[in-house]
Short mmCIF file of C-alpha atoms in Angstrom, two decimals:
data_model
loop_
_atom_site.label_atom_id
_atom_site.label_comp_id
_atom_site.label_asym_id
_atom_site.label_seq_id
_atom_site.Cartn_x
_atom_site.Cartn_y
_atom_site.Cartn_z
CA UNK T 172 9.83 1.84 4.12
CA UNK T 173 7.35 1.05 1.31
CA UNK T 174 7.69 -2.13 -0.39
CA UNK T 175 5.41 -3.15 -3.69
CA UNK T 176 4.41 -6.78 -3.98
CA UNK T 177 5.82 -8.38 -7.47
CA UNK T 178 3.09 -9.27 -9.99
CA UNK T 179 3.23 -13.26 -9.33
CA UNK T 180 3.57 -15.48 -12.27
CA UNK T 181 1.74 -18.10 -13.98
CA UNK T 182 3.15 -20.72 -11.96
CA UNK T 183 3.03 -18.47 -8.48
CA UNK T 184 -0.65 -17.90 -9.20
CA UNK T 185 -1.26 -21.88 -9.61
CA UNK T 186 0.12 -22.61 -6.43
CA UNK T 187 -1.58 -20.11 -4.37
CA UNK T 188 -4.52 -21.07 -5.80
CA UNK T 189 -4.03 -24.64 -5.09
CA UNK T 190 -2.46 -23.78 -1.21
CA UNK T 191 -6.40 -21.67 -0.70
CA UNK T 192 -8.61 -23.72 1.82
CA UNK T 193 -11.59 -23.40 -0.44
CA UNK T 194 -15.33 -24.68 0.15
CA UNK T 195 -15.96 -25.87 -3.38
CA UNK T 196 -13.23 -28.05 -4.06
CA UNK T 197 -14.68 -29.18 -7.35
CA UNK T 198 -14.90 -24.91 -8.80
CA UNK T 199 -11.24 -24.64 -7.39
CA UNK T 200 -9.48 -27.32 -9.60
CA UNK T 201 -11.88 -25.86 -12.54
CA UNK T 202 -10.66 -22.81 -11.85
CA UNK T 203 -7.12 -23.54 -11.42
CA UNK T 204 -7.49 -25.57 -15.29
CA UNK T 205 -8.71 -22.61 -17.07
CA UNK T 206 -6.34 -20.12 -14.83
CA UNK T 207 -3.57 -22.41 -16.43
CA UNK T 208 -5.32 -23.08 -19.88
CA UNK T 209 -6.28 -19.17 -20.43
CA UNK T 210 -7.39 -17.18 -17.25
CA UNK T 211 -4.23 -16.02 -16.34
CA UNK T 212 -3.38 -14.11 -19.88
CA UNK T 213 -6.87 -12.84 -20.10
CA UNK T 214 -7.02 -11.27 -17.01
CA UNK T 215 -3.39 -10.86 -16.12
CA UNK T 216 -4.01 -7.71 -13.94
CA UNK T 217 -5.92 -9.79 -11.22
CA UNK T 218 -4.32 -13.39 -11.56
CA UNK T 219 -0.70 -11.81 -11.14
CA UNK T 220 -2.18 -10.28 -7.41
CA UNK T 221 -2.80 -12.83 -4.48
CA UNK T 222 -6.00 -11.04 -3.43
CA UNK T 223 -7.85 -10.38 -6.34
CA UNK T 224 -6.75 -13.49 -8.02
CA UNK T 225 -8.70 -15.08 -4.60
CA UNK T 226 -11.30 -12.56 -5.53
CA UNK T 227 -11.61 -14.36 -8.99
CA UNK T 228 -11.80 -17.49 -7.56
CA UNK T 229 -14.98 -16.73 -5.51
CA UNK T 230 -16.32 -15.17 -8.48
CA UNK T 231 -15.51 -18.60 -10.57
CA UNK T 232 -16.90 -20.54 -8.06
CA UNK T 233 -20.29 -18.40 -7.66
CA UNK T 234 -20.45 -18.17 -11.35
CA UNK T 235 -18.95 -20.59 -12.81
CA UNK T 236 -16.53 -18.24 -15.01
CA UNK T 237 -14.68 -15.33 -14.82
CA UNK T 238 -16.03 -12.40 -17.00
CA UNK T 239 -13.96 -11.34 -20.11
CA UNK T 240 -15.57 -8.05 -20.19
CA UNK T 241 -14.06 -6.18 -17.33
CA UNK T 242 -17.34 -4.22 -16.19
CA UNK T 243 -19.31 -7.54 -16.06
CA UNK T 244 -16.42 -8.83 -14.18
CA UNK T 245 -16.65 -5.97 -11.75
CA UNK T 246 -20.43 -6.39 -11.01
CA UNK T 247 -19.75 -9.98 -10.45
CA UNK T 248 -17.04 -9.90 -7.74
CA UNK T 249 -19.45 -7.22 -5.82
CA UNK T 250 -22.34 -9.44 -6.18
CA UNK T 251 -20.27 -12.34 -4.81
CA UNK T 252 -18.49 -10.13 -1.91
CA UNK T 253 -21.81 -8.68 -1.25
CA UNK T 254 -24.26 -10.71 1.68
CA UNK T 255 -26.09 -11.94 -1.70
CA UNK T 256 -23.34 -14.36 -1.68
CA UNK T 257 -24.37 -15.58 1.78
CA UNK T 258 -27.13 -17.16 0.71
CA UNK T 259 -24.97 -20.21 -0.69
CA UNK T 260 -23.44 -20.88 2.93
CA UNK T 261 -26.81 -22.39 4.70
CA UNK T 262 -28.02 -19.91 7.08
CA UNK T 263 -24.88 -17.82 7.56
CA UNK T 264 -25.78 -14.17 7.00
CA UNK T 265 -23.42 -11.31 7.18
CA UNK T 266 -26.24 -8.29 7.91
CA UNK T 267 -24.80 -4.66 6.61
CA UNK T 268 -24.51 -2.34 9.42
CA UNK T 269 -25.94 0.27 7.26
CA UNK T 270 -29.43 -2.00 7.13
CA UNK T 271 -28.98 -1.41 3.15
CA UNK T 272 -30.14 -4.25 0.24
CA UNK T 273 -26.66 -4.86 -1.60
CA UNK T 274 -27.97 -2.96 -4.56
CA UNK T 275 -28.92 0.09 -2.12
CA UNK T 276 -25.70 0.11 -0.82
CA UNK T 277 -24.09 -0.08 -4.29
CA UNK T 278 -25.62 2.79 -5.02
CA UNK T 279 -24.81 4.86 -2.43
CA UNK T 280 -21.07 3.79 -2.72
CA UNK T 281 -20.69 4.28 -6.66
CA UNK T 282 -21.95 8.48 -5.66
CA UNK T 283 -18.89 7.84 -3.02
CA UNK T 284 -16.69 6.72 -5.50
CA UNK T 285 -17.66 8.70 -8.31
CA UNK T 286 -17.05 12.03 -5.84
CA UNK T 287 -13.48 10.84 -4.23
CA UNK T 288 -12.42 9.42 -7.77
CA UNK T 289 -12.83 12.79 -9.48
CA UNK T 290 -10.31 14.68 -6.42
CA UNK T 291 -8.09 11.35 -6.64
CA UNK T 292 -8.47 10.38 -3.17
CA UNK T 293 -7.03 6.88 -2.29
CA UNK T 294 -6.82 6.99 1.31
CA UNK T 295 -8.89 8.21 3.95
CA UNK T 296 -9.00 8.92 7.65
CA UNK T 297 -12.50 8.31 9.51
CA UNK T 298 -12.58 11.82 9.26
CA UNK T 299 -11.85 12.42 5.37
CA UNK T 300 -14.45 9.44 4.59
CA UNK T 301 -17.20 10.27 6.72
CA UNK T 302 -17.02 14.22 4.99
CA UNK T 303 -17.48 12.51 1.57
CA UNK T 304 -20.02 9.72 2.65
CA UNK T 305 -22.35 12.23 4.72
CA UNK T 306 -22.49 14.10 1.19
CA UNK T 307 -23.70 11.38 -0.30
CA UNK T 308 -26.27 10.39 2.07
CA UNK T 309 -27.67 13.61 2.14
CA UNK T 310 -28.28 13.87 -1.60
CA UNK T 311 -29.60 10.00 -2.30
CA UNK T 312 -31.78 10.02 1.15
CA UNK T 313 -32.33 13.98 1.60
CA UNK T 314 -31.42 13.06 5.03
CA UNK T 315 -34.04 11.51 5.95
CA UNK T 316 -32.26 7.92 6.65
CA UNK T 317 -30.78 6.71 9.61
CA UNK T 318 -27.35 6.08 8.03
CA UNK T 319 -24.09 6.97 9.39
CA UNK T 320 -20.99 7.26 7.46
CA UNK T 321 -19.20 5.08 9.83
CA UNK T 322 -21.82 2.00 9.31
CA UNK T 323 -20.57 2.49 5.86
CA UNK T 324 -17.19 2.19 6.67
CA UNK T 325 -17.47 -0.89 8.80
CA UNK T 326 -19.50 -2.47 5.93
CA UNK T 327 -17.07 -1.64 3.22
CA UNK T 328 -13.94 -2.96 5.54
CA UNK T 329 -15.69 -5.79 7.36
CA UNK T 330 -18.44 -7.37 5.70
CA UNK T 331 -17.65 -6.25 1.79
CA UNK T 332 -13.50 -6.58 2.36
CA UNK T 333 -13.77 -3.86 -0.76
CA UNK T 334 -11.60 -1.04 1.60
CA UNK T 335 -9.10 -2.21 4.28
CA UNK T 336 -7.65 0.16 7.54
CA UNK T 337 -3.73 0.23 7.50
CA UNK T 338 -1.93 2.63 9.77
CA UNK T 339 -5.51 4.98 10.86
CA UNK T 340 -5.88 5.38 7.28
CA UNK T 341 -8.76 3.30 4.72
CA UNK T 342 -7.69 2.38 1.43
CA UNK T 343 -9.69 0.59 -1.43
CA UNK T 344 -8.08 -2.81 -1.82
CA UNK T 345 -7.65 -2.32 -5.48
CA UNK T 346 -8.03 1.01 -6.85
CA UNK T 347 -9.59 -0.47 -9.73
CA UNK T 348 -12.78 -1.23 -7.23
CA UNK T 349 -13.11 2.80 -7.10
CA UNK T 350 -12.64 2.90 -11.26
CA UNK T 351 -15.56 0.55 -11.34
CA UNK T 352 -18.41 2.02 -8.97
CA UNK T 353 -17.54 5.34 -10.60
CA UNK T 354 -18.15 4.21 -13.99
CA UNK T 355 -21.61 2.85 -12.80
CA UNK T 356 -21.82 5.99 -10.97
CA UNK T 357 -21.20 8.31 -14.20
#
């Protein structure tokens, strides 16, 4: 059976908000004011969703807003899901199995996107992903880097939380995320 999640209200959004264990208590209750006051309308697509409305509030909280401009928004959540964001936990560092920068890695990603957006893939085996990903290594590196698809996979599942394994298969935990890095791609 396949079940969708309903689009969570206004008030539903508030309270799962205000139920998060969150570090920065003092960007949560901001947060949950302008999610009340405006947030919610303006970027109704994320709020109404319990994980990328959690996704906005790390973004809030890293930035201190959430972006009107979708694109900026975008760049922002992957710059606070990315190890950069690390660096505001004390000496906690999530290290990319790939051994990439966060902007290297974005790179290489948005050329994975850009190809798997363009055939409409939305789900991948470890198979289907590492076909795609090896392409793309090839052409940014000329294979001359000591990057495996799978490193990629881990990083994108475990470290980034941008893709999530359900079932043997990968999926992108918005497709929206794909949308994005192939935009930067193109």
């Amino acid at each position: 059976s396949v079940f969708d999640i309903e689009p969570l209200n206004k008030q539903q959004a508030l309270k799962l908000v205000e139920k998060l264990e969150f570090w920065d208590i003092a960007a949560k209750e901001n947060f949950m004011t302008a999610l009340d006051s405006s947030l919610y309308y303006s970027h109704m697509q994320f709020a109404s969703n319990p994980l990328l409305l959690t996704i906005m509030l790390m973004t809030y909280s890293s930035f201190g807003e959430v972006p009107a401009k979708m694109h900026v928004f975008y760049s922002k959540a992957y710059e606070t899901m990315a190890p950069l964001h690390d660096a505001t936990k004390g000496s906690y560092q999530r290290p990319l199995h790939t051994g990439l920068t966060p902007e290297d890695f974005a790179k290489y990603f948005a050329q994975f996107c850009a190809r798997t957006y363009t055939e409409e893939m939305l789900e991948f085996t470890e198979m289907s992903f590492a076909s795609y990903m090896d392409k793309v290594i090839t052409r940014i590196s000329g294979g001359n880097a000591n990057i495996k698809a799978k490193d990629f996979l881990l990083d994108l599942t475990d470290n980034l939380c941008i893709m999530y394994c359900e079932g043997g298969k990968y999926y992108f935990i918005h497709r929206s995320f794909q949308e994005y890095f192939a935009a930067v791609y193109f």
